[in-house]
Coordinates of C-alpha atoms in Angstrom, one line a residue:
X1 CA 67.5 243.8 32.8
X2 CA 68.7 241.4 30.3
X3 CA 67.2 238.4 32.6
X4 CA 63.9 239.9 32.5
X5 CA 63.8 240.9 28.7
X6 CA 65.1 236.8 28.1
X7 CA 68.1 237.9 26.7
X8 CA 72.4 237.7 26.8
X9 CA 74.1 240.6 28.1
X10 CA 75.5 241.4 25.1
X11 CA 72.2 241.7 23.4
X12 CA 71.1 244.1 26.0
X13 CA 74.4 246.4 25.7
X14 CA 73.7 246.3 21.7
X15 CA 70.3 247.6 22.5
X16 CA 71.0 250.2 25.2
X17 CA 74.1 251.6 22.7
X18 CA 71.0 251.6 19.9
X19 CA 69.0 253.6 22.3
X20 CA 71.8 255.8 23.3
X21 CA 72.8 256.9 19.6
X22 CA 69.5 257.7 18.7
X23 CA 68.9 260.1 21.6
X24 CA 71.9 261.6 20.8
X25 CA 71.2 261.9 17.5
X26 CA 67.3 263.6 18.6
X27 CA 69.1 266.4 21.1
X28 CA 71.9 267.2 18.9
X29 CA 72.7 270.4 21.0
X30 CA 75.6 268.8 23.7
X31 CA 77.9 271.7 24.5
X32 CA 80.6 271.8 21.8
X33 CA 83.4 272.0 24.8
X34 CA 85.4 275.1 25.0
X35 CA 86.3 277.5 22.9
X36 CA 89.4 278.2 23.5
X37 CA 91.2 281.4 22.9
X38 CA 93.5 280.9 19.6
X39 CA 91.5 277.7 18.6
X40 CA 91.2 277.3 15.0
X41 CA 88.2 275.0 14.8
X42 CA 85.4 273.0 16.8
X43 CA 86.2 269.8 18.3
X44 CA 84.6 267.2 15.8
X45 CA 82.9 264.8 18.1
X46 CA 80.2 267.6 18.9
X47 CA 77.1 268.7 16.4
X48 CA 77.1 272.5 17.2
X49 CA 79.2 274.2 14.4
X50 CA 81.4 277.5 14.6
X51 CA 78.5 278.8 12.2
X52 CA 75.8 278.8 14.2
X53 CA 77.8 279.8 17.5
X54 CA 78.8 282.8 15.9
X55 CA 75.0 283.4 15.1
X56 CA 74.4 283.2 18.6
X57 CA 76.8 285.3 20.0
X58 CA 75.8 287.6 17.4
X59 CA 72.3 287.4 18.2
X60 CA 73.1 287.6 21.8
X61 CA 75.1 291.1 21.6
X62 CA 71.5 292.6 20.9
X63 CA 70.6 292.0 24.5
X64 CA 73.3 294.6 25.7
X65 CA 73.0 298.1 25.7
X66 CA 75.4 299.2 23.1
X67 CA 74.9 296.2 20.3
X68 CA 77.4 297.8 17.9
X69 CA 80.4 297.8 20.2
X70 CA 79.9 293.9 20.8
X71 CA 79.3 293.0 16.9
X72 CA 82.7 294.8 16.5
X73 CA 84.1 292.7 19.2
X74 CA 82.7 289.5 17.1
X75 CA 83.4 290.7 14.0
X76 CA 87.0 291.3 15.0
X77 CA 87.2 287.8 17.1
X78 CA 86.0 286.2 13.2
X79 CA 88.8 288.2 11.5
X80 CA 91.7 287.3 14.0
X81 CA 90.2 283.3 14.1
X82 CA 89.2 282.3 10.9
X83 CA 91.9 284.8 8.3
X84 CA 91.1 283.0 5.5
X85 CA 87.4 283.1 5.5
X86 CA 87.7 287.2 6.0
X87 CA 90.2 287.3 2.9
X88 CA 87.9 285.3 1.0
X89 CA 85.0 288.2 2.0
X90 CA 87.4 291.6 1.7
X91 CA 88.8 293.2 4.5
X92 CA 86.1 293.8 7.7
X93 CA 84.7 296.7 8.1
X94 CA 83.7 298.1 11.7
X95 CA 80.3 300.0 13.1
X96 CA 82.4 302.1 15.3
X97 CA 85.6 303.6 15.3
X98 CA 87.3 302.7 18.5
X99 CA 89.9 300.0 17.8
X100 CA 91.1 299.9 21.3
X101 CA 87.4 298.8 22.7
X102 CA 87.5 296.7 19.9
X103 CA 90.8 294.8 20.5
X104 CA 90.3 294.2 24.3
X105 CA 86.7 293.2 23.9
X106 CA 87.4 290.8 20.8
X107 CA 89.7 288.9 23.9
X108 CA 86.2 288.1 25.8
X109 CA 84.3 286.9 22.7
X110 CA 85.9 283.1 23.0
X111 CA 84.5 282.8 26.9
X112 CA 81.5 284.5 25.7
X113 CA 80.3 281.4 23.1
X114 CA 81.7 279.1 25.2
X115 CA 79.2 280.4 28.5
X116 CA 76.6 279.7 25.5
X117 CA 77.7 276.8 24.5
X118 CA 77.4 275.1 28.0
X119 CA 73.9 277.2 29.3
X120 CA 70.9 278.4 27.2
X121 CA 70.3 282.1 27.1
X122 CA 68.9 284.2 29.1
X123 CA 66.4 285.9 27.3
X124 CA 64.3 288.0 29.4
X125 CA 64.3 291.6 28.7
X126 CA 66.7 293.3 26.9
X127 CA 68.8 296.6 27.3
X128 CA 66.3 298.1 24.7
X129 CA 63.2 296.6 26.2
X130 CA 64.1 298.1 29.3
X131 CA 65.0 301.5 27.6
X132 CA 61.6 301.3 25.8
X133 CA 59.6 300.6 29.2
X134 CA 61.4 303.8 30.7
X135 CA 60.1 306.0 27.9
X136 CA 56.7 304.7 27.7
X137 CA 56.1 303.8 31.9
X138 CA 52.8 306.3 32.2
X139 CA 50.8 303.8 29.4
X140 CA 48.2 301.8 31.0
X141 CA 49.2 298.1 30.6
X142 CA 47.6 294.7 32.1
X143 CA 49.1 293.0 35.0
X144 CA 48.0 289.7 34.2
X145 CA 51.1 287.4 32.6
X146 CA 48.8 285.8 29.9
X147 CA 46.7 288.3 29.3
X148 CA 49.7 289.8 28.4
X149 CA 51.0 287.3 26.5
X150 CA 47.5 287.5 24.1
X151 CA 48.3 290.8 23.4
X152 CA 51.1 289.8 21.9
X153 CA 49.8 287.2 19.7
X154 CA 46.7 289.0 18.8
X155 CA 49.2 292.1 17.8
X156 CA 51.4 289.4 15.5
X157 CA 48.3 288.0 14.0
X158 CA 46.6 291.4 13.3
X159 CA 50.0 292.8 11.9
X160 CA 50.2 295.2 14.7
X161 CA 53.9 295.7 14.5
X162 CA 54.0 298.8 16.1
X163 CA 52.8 298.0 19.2
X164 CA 55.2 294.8 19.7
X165 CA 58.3 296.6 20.8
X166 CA 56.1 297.9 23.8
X167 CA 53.8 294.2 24.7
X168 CA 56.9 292.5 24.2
X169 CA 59.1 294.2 26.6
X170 CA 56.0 294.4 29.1
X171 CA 55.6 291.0 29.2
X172 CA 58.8 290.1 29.4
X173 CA 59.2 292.6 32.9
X174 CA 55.7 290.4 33.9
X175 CA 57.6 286.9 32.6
X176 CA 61.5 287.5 33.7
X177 CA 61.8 283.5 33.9
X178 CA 59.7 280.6 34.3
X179 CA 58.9 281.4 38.4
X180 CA 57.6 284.2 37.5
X181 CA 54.2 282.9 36.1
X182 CA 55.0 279.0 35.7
X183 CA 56.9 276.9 32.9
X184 CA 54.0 277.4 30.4
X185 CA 53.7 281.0 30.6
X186 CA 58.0 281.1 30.3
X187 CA 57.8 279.1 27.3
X188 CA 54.7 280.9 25.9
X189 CA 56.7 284.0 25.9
X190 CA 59.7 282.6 24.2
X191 CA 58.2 281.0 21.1
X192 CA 56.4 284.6 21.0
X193 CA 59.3 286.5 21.2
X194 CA 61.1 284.4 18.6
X195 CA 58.0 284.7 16.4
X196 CA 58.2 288.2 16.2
X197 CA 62.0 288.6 15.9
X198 CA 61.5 286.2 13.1
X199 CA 58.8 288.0 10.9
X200 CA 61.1 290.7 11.5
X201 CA 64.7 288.6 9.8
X202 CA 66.7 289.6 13.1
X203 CA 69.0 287.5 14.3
X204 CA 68.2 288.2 17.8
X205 CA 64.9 285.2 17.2
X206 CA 68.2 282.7 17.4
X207 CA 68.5 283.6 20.9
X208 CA 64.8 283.0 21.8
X209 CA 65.0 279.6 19.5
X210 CA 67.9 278.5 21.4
X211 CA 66.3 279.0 24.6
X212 CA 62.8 277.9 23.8
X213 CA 64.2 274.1 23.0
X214 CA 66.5 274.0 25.8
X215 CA 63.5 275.0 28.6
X216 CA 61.4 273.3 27.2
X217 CA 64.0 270.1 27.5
X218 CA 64.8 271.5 31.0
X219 CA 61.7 272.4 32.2
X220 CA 58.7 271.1 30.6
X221 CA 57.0 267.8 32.7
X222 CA 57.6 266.0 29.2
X223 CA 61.1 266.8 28.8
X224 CA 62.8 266.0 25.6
X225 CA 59.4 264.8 24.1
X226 CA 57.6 268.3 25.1
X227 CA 56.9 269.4 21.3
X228 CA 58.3 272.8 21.6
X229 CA 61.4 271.5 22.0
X230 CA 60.6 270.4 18.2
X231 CA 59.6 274.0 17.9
X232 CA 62.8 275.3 18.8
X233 CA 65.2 273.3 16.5
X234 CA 63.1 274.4 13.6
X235 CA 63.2 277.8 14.9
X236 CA 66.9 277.4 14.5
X237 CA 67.1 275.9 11.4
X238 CA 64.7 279.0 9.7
X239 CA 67.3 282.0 11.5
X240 CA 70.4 279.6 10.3
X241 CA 68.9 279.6 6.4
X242 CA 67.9 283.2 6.4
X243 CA 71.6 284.2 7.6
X244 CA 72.9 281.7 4.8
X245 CA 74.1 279.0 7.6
X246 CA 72.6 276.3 5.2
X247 CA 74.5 273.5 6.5
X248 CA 73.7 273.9 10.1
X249 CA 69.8 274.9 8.9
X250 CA 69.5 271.3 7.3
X251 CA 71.2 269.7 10.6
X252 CA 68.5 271.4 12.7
X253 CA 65.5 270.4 10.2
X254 CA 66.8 267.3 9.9
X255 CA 66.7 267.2 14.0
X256 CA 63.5 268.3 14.4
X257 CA 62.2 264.9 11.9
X258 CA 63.8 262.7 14.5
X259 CA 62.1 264.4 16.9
X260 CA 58.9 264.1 15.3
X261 CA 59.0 260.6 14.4
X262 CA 60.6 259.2 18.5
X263 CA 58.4 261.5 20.0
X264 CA 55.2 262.1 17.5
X265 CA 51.9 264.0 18.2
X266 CA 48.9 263.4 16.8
X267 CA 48.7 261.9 13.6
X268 CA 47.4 265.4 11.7
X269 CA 50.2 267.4 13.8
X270 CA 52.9 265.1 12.7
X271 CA 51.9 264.8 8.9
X272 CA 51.9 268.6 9.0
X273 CA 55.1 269.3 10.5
X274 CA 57.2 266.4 8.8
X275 CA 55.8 268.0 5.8
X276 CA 57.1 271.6 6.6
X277 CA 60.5 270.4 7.6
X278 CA 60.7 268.3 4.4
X279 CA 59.8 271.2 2.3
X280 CA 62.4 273.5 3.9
X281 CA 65.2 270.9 3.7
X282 CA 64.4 270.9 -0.2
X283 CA 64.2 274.8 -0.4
X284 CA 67.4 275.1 1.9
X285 CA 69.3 273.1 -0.9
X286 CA 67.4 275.2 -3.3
X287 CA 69.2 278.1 -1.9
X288 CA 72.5 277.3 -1.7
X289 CA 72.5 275.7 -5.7
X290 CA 73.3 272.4 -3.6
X291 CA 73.0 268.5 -4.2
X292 CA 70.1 268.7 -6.5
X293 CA 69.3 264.7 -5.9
X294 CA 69.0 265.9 -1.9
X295 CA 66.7 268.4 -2.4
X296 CA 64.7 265.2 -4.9
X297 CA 64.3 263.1 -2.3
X298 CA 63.2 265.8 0.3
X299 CA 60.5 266.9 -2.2
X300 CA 59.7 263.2 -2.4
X301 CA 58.8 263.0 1.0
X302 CA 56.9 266.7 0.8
X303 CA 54.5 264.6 -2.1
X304 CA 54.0 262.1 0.1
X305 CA 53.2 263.9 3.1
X306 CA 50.7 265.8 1.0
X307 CA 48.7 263.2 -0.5
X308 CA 47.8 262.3 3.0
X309 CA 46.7 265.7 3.7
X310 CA 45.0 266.5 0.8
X311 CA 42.1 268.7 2.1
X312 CA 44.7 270.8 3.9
X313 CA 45.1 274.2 1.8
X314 CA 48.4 275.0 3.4
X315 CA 50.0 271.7 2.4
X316 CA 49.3 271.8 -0.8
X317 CA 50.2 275.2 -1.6
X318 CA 53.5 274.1 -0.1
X319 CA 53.8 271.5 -1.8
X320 CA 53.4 273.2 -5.1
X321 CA 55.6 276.6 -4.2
X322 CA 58.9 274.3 -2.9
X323 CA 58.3 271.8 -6.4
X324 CA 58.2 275.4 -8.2
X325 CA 61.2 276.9 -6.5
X326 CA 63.4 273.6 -6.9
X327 CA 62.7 273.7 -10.6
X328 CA 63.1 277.3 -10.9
X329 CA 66.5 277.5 -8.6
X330 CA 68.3 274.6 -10.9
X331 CA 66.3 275.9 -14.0
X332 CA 67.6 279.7 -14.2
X333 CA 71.5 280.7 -14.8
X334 CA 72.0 282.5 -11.3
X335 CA 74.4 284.9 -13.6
X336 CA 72.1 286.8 -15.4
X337 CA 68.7 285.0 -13.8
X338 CA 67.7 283.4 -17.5
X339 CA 65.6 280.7 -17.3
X340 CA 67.4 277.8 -19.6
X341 CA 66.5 274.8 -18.4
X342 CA 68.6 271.9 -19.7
X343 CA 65.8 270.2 -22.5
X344 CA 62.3 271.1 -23.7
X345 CA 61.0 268.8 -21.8
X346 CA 61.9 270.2 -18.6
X347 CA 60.9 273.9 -19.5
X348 CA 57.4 273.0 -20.2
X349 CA 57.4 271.3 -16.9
X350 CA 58.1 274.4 -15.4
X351 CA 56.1 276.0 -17.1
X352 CA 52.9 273.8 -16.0
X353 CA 53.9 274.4 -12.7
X354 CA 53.7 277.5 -12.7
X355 CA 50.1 277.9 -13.8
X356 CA 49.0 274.7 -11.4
X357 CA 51.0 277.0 -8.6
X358 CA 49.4 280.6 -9.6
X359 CA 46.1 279.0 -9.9
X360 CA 46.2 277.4 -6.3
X361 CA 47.1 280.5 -4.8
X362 CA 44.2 282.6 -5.8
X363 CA 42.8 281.1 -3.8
X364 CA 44.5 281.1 -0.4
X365 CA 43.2 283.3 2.3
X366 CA 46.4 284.4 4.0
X367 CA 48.3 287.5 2.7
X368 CA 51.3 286.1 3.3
X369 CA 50.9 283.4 0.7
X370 CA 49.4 285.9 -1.6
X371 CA 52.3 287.9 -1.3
X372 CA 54.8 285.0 -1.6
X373 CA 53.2 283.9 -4.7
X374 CA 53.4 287.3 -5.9
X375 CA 57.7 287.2 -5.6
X376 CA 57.6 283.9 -7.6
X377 CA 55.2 285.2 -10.1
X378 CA 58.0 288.1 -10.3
X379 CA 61.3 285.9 -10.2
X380 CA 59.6 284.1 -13.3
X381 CA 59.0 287.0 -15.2
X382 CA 62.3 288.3 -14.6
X383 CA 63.9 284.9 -15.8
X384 CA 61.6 284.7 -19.0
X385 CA 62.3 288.5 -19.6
X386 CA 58.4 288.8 -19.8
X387 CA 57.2 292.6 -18.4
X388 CA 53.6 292.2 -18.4
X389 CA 53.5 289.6 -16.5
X390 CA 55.8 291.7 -14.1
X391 CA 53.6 294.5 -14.0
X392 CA 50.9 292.0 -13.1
X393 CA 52.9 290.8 -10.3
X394 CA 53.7 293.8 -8.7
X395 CA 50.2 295.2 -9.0
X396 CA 48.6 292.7 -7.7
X397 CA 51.6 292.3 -4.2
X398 CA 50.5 296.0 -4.1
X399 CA 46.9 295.5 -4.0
X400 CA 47.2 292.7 -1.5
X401 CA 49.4 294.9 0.7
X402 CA 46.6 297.4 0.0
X403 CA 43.7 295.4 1.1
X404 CA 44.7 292.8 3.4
X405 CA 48.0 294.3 5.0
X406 CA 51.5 293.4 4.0
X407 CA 55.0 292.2 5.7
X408 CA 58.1 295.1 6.0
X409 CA 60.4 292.1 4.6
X410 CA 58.1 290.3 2.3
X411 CA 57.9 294.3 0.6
X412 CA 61.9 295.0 1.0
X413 CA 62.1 291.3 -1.1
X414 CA 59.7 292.6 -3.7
X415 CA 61.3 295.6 -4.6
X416 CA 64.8 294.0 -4.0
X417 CA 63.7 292.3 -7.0
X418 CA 62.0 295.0 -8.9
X419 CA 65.5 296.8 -8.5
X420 CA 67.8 293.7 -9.7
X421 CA 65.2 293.3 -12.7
X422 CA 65.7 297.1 -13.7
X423 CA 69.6 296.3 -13.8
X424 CA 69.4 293.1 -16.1
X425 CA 67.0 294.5 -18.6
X426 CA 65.9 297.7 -19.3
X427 CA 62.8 297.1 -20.2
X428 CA 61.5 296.5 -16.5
X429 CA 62.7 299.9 -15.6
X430 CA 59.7 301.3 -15.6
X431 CA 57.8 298.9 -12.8
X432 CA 58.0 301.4 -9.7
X433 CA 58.8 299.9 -6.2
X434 CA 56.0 299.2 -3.9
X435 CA 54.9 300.4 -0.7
X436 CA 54.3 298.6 2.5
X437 CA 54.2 298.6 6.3
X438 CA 57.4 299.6 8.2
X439 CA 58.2 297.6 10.7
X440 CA 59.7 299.1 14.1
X441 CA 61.2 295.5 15.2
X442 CA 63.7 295.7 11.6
X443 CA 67.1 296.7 12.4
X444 CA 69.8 296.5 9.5
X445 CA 72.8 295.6 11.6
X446 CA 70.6 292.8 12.6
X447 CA 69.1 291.6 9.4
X448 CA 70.7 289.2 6.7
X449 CA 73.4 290.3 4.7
X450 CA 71.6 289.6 1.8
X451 CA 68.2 289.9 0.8
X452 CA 66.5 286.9 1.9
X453 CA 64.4 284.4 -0.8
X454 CA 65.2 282.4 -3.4
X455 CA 67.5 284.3 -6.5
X456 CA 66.8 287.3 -5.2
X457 CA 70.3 288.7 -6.5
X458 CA 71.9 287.4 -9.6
X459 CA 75.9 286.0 -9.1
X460 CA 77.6 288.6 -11.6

């Protein structure tokens, strides 16, 4: 090789080790090794992290049939592995009240991450999916894999949540694994699946992110370059930041803009998605109060990427919301949510954003957004202590949920919110909560901790 290229051997080892490194540095997901019973910590040479494992296993115990016996098992595996973290957090509390279960299945949880660890999941249906196809067998239902699969996505577009417990688990009996109605199909289903878990905030869309970038590796004619592989580590890096796994959410973002830029799509899809990534790398510091020069020079690249895209709505009300929240998050005291930014300057900055941002998104078609702009709207009122503009905001997230349908965790945000306000001030005790859709796919053992979104809590 190095005869035909006209070079010395040692040039071509430099440039095969070059190669090497940076598709290493693209795939990111080797097996972390074993975890070994007793171990303390990961070997270092690898790029999973405890943190995200434990996410999966976690995610993973809600393909089983009793879910709350194996997050005991996990949560007890944490306590006897990592004491000081738990003393840290309180003592642990348990679902269920059998410590014997408990302390033989805790033994199993070590060979249980490292199976995932070396293989993707298996994420066909579930223990409840197969409960919910018992129930429900006498409904008529197509037979036709991507028929079914439309269903799906028509349902997640329309906001027709009830229905997904029922499409999901039939298309998963028509879609078991990618024989079943081709590689495509397989990984048609598993970005679906994840996409609903996710509007949802349950970890269980880990396991179907997981799974969709290693298939897709695995499977797909393209391999490594297929861009739902792409798809996946973004997937992972959103489930990671919504469970507060910041660190590993950046690693995956920052993954999936390698993969964008060695293995790029069209020039529109690439400006798009390099801007998304960028965004949530600077939001993801925004959330955990981090580097504030690292979430800078992210939003730096989010301008950038925008100015090339600047017909595209989406972009630029992205744009705008992550400048907004990075200003806000290092602007407000997280103890009592006061906005006090450092000089004068900087608060009429933030206050010109603002506007620019409540203007823009006016004018954007998707509820979603509405909504979203709505919880700022609220967040700022709450840090200037200014109630009419909080009524404002929570009429108008209740007209939009009203008129143009809403989101089960975009509403349990809001009036997280409206309830934290009502404790700093009593002057916003008198904004009632909204209403919204319920969502059948929410499930609080598998939902965050903590209410999702930026300051939605304040630290005293």
């Amino acid at each position: 090789m190095a005869r035909d290229l006209q070079l010395t051997t040692r040039q071509a080892h430099r440039r095969i080790r070059h190669v090497d490194g940076a598709v290493a540095g693209v795939l990111g997901d080797l097996p972390p090794g074993q975890f070994r019973r007793g171990a303390r910590r990961v070997n270092p040479e690898f790029h999973l992290d405890i943190d995200e494992m434990l996410a999966a296993v976690r995610a993973e115990c809600f393909s089983v049939s009793d879910p709350i016996r194996s997050l005991d098992a996990v949560q007890m595996f944490v306590r006897n592995q990592r004491p000081t973290a738990i003393a840290n957090r309180g003592r642990p509390s348990y679902m269920a009240g059998n410590k014997d279960s408990r302390y033989r299945d805790a033994k199993r949880v070590a060979a249980w991450m490292n199976t995932l660890a070396k293989n993707p999941p298996v994420p066909s249906t579930t223990a409840a999916d197969r409960s919910l196809l018992t129930v429900c067998r006498d409904i008529e239902l197509t037979t036709d894999p991507q028929a079914a699969l439309q269903q799906i996505s028509t349902a997640i577009v329309t906001k027709q949540r009830a229905a997904l417990p029922l499409l999901i688990a039939h298309a998963g009996r028509l879609i078991p694994d990618a024989n079943a109605a081709g590689v495509d199909a397989w990984l048609s289903y598993l970005q679906l699946r994840f996409h609903a878990a996710m509007e949802s905030e349950h970890i269980i869309a880990l396991r179907y992110a997981r799974a969709l970038q290693v298939d897709a590796a695995r499977l797909s004619p393209a391999g490594i370059a297929d861009p739902r592989v792409r798809r996946g580590m973004a997937g992972r890096g959103h489930i990671l930041q919504m469970f507060g796994h910041h660190h590993a959410a950046l690693r995956c973002y920052r993954q999936s803009i390698s993969h964008a830029v060695y293995f790029p799509p069209s020039e529109h899809d690439q400006l798009e998605e390099l801007h998304d990534a960028y965004a949530q790398i600077a939001y993801t510091e925004a959330l955990r109060q981090g580097d504030r020069s690292s979430a800078m020079a992210a939003l730096r690249h989010v301008h950038a990427l925008a100015d090339q895209q600047s017909g595209v709505i989406e972009v630029q009300f992205t744009r705008d919301r992550r400048t907004l929240e990075i200003a806000l998050s290092f602007g407000i005291r997280s103890e009592d949510l006061v906005l006090a930014p450092s000089t004068r300057r900087a608060e009429v900055l933030i206050e010109d954003r603002f506007a620019h941002f409540t203007e823009l998104s006016r004018g954007h078609p998707s509820a979603n957004r509405v909504l979203a702009a709505q919880d700022i709207k609220l967040l700022y009122a709450i840090a200037t202590r200014d109630v009419g503009l909080a009524k404002e905001a929570r009429e108008e997230f209740q007209r939009t949920n009203d008129t143009l349908g809403g989101y089960a965790n975009l509403t349990d945000r809001f009036n997280r919110r409206l309830q934290e306000a009502a404790t700093l001030s009593k002057a916003f005790c008198s904004l009632p909560e909204v209403s919204g859709p319920t969502d059948p796919l929410r499930d609080a053992t598998a939902s965050p901790p903590r209410p999702t979104g930026l300051l939605v809590w304040s630290a005293c």
